[in-house]
Amino acid sequence: MIQVKHIHKFYGKHHVLKDVSLQVSKGEVVVIIGPSGSGKSTLLRCMNYLEQIQDGAIEIEGKPIGLIERNGEKVEMPQKQLDQIRSEVGMVFQNFNLFPHLSVLDNILMAPMTVKRTKRSDVEPLAKELLVKVGLAEKAHMYPDHLSGGQKQRVAIARALAMQPKVMLFDEPTSALDPELVGEVLAVMKQLAAEGMTMVVVTHEMGFAKEVADRVVVMDAGSLIEEGAPAKIFTAPEQQRTQAFLSKVLSHD
Amino acid sequence: MIQVKHIHKFYGKHHVLKDVSLQVSKGEVVVIIGPSGSGKSTLLRCMNYLEQIQDGAIEIEGKPIGLIERNGEKVEMPQKQLDQIRSEVGMVFQNFNLFPHLSVLDNILMAPMTVKRTKRSDVEPLAKELLVKVGLAEKAHMYPDHLSGGQKQRVAIARALAMQPKVMLFDEPTSALDPELVGEVLAVMKQLAAEGMTMVVVTHEMGFAKEVADRVVVMDAGSLIEEGAPAKIFTAPEQQRTQAFLSKVLSHD
Amino acid sequence: GCGSQPAAQPQPEASATAKQEAPATAAPTDEVLKKIKDTKTLVVGTDATFQPFEFKNSNNEFDGFDIDLIHAVAKELGADKVEFVDTEFKGLIPGLQGKKFDMIASAMYITDERKKTIDFSDPYFPGGLSIMVKKDNNAIAGVDDLKGKKVAVQIGTKSAKFLKEKYPDVQLVEVEKNVEMFLELDSGRVDAVVTGLPAAKVYAKQNDKVKILDKTLTQEEYGYGIRKENAGLIEAVNEALKKVNANGQYKDTVLKWFGND
Amino acid sequence: MGLDFSVIFEDNNLIALLQGLWVTVSMTFMALVLSAGLGLLIGLGRMSNKKWLSMLCSWYLAWFRGTPLLVQLMILYYGLAIGMQIDLSAATAGVLGLGMYSAAYVSEIVRGAIQSIDRGQMEAGRSLGMSHWQTMQKVILPQAVRRMLPPLCNEFIALTKNSSLLSVITVSEVMRAGNLIVSNNFRYFEIYIAIAILYFVVNYSISVGIGRLEKKLNVEGARA
Amino acid sequence: MGLDFSVIFEDNNLIALLQGLWVTVSMTFMALVLSAGLGLLIGLGRMSNKKWLSMLCSWYLAWFRGTPLLVQLMILYYGLAIGMQIDLSAATAGVLGLGMYSAAYVSEIVRGAIQSIDRGQMEAGRSLGMSHWQTMQKVILPQAVRRMLPPLCNEFIALTKNSSLLSVITVSEVMRAGNLIVSNNFRYFEIYIAIAILYFVVNYSISVGIGRLEKKLNVEGARA
Ligand SMILES: Nc1ncnc2c1ncn2[C@@H]1O[C@H](COP(=O)(O)OP(=O)(O)OP(=O)(O)O)[C@@H](O)[C@H]1O
Ligand SMILES: Nc1ncnc2c1ncn2[C@@H]1O[C@H](COP(=O)(O)OP(=O)(O)OP(=O)(O)O)[C@@H](O)[C@H]1O
Ligand SMILES: NC(=O)CC[C@H](N)C(=O)O
Ligand SMILES: [Mg+2]
Ligand SMILES: [Mg+2]
């Protein structure tokens, strides 16, 4: 489904991703953990080509995203093609990034109507169905600013799902939420996973990782240092750095 | 130390605090918990007169804050006097609210130099001492934007302490932080409590409440519904609503 | 030669100034005269964009017929120095009223409307309106040929008023500054320009694509603008004009700027 | 100084002023439309990552904002006619000149507002598969418009007043109509105050209108 | 049309233009200082919770922004002298008039920028015991200044050009100096283009200066 092959990413001289490779199969749920600044968000954003990579390749269902080879040189792919592939990859941000000037329903309808040029009446049923799924059927006509954080994030999930993506990327979807609101978002994500959605999730919610992840990937300082089943990572991590990180996160409760 | 006497607070017609009373003694650590929207922040902000109250009275060390009686009518106290009392009450916000245009050191020096008109050279030793205390001695000359969330919040605490307040109010000081950064802020707060600072803390960190609080206060829908020692509240709450809230917060981990 | 009047004498109206001339030694009662006596300076408002009457010459000094003549007049008034205040034409009358200067010397026609607001000295020079066209234009030979044609005039001048009242068939194009009239003609947007003869001549001298028709349309008279309250100054200026005329300075100045034609 | 405003109602003075006002308002309005459209394009162009385009737009900004409108109008109306036989009508030259001048100012307003919108909005749009331009159009601009309104209000009010320079290219707008009356009866203050009031009415309407729009947008989509 | 720019260097034309430019620049500069100071006060006043004060400032804004500068200058220089015997010098009236006019525009820029600063900043200041005004001065304004810069740049550039209206109150600024030369030699285009270039140089310097300041502030205190 997703193939990340030896990618390198620099911000100026700062080497942020160092030869990272990762395979995600169809239907798999991969959770990425690791200390702050280790490059988790950057990796996720590269999968969507929101960030350019300097070396390596990323493929979604066998098709390259972002850079393609032409006459032996790596060049950026045509916008149209990029937009096309991107629309198959849903992304949910830490800060929701809902469109504040649009109602909840319009937030969800925007992309299908614009990108796929579907008529409003054709997408509305799907949008409403998605709102039911995330438990917000009755909020369709409210504006994002009048929602709680948990509700906002669920709308953001519905918005991404409306493009019927083949894979969903989540970047700390619950870390901006009040603790009592975290549960409702995790519930939606669990349901998605149960339905067989391919998901890559950056999160600090270890409970979620344990319960839902097929595989946990640990990053540190721009490298992928360890991966394995959640049971293994949480109970018997191989790397010292993984241990150190886990003890910090799990300590203060 | 702080006496909240039967206060009422309205936003327009919305009755947000309903006859709330609370005593906090010198050196006591009181933790306020309760569901989102129950009025915790509002109560805290009233203690600082950041919000006006419509009825009741609040006293800090026996002196009223905000409203005073004059000729039988309640009127707002003179600005000078209010600023004076406020400077004895430190406040730490969820979003830090550091001054982004000033270095860490200048953030801390600003209020003492402005309000108390102390010379820079006279406050600097205290400021540096506080930075050592919160573990950020080497960050004195950085700007807030270059700090992690946990570091920002520790600067905010040092900034409030620089006014040598008699009481510190914390409004969800860790809820905007990445989980691994929460610990460092809680550590500073624990140390403060151990040194005998009077503290009122709104938080969802139940671990912290159990360990540090002298008393836990539960709010719901604008009323104080239950209070007691942490052991009692967490293990045998009297109120049904307390139980419901606790089970939600503690569930998803 | 052209058909304009020969440089005329100023025509002081003897009856209006019949009063006994105050002896020069007596203390003047008029506010401005008093000031002149004290400071030896006359302050004159002018819009120095109107050749050949007033303009800034290549040395960046005020120059022109009005400038020379007012220097002579000022001498007679007892002012050794003339201070010019340059402003736009529309600022002249308010400036006079607001006492920003003592009088106006800016090729200003004496008109009844203006007299409602300020007073004038006796006329010191005759002017007439003339028609200017492109050199190759033979279709327009006189004012009657202007019918239906586009004609540029300066806003608020006698030319505009005259054509509006006497020749309503003319399509007027009113512009702000006299420079723009010439631009209109140059760019072919109008067929003719109607403006004061002296000014037209100066432009024609510098631009060989235009010519001035022989016949002038009207006879106008230039006067110095003076505040109504300064009747004493008006009298004194009229006296000074007479003296300047008598001692030949007036004639010299006219010759210098307008030659013999 | 004894003002007597009855002069405004004498002769056809009021009618002349109102005719001038109509010219001012209609020319300003057309220029405003041009200025908003062109300003938007220039502002977007300045942010383009096509070097040549952003350079071009920077030059536009520097020239049209940096030099006097009077000179621009003179070149457009007289210069083109004399030098290149391009004979624009006064109205065309006026609207074009005013519009292009004002567009420079508007472009800076547009750029400022767009750059103040959270980067996350563009990323959200892009990650949904919308193109840069689609996201700009449907997500960024609708939000940016609200922030542009206060400075745009300043600019549009300045525009009504700059339109008085059109009198140098023979357009009879309200200031010129007033000058005509003044040159006839020399009642400067009465006439100028009348003109000031007419401008005031127009500009106050603009600011009330934009103020309403601002409030409306604030209510609809709350703070972004 | 065969332009010949050598005319600019003939006689004393260049000197006359540069003298005019100096008048323009110095008057504009003084007006700019006045406008910035007064505009700040009016902008703050509009946000005051003292009703009378905010009303007063709103009126100021409506009048000085809503009516033509020409009329304001005429009233200030001629009107006061004729009606109330208050005799301002042309330079004083010019600086005052320009400054008060521009202050209205600046006040809206100030208000916009201040209102865009996060409310939390004021609360943080107040909770530390600083007064409203202290917080405004030391916390809010330093941050707001950065956001004001782009529209202030627009405004200050407009100010240099508005200063050409000072010629109606006897100030010989650069545009007037140019008109004087033109009426001497009728070389419109050469002279007007020269004037345009002089303005361009001044205004380009302003925009470069403000651009630098913007960058500097961005680096120092990062995004707020
Ligand atoms: N736009 C940028 N410019 C320069 N450096 C950046 C930029 N974005 C991120 N970085 C740097 O890249 C590194 C990886 O950042 P990234 O956001 O991917 O980490 P993360 O693992 O997601 O951390 P967190 O848990 O705090 O979100 C960090 O050192 C960060 O400072
Ligand atoms: N400025 C305001 N105007 C109107 N209503 C407000 C305002 N601030 C808060 N409220 C309302 O007052 C009630 C109490 O809000 P408050 O922020 O005190 O709750 P809280 O317990 O702190 O919640 P949270 O855990 O989400 O921070 C809520 O219903 C909220 O919607
Ligand atoms: N200076 C000028 O523009 C002359 C104006 C014209 N002679 C008049 O009196 O109306
Ligand atoms: Mg991240
Ligand atoms: Mg709260």
Tab-separated table of N, CA, C and O in Angstrom, chain E residues 13 58 96 101 103 106 144 147 157 176 183 191:
chain	number	residue	atom	x	y	z
E	13	ASN	N	17.036	74.283	-13.247
E	13	ASN	CA	15.858	73.434	-13.079
E	13	ASN	C	16.056	72.326	-12.052
E	13	ASN	O	15.210	72.108	-11.190
E	58	SER	N	-14.080	58.409	16.980
E	58	SER	CA	-14.806	57.984	15.786
E	58	SER	C	-15.153	59.184	14.918
E	58	SER	O	-15.085	59.121	13.697
E	96	LEU	N	0.565	70.393	10.146
E	96	LEU	CA	-0.625	70.057	10.926
E	96	LEU	C	-1.682	69.391	10.061
E	96	LEU	O	-2.232	68.349	10.415
E	101	TYR	N	-4.681	64.705	8.831
E	101	TYR	CA	-5.368	63.918	7.812
E	101	TYR	C	-4.877	62.480	7.840
E	101	TYR	O	-5.649	61.526	7.969
E	103	ALA	N	-3.304	60.943	10.129
E	103	ALA	CA	-3.511	60.275	11.416
E	103	ALA	C	-4.810	59.472	11.427
E	103	ALA	O	-4.904	58.418	12.060
E	106	VAL	N	-3.986	56.279	9.802
E	106	VAL	CA	-3.109	55.499	10.666
E	106	VAL	C	-3.895	54.896	11.836
E	106	VAL	O	-3.656	53.758	12.231
E	144	ALA	N	2.218	44.561	17.968
E	144	ALA	CA	1.313	45.071	16.934
E	144	ALA	C	2.088	45.839	15.869
E	144	ALA	O	1.732	45.810	14.694
E	147	ARG	N	2.796	44.118	12.682
E	147	ARG	CA	1.682	43.904	11.756
E	147	ARG	C	1.228	45.191	11.096
E	147	ARG	O	0.537	45.164	10.087
E	157	ILE	N	3.659	56.335	2.020
E	157	ILE	CA	3.907	56.644	0.617
E	157	ILE	C	2.805	57.541	0.070
E	157	ILE	O	3.068	58.508	-0.648
E	176	ARG	N	4.922	71.603	-7.208
E	176	ARG	CA	4.776	73.018	-7.543
E	176	ARG	C	6.029	73.515	-8.280
E	176	ARG	O	5.930	74.217	-9.278
E	183	SER	N	5.739	75.862	-16.727
E	183	SER	CA	5.102	77.053	-17.273
E	183	SER	C	6.147	78.005	-17.841
E	183	SER	O	5.814	78.947	-18.531
E	191	ILE	N	9.679	67.127	-17.506
E	191	ILE	CA	9.650	67.584	-16.113
E	191	ILE	C	8.811	66.643	-15.245
E	191	ILE	O	9.220	66.243	-14.149
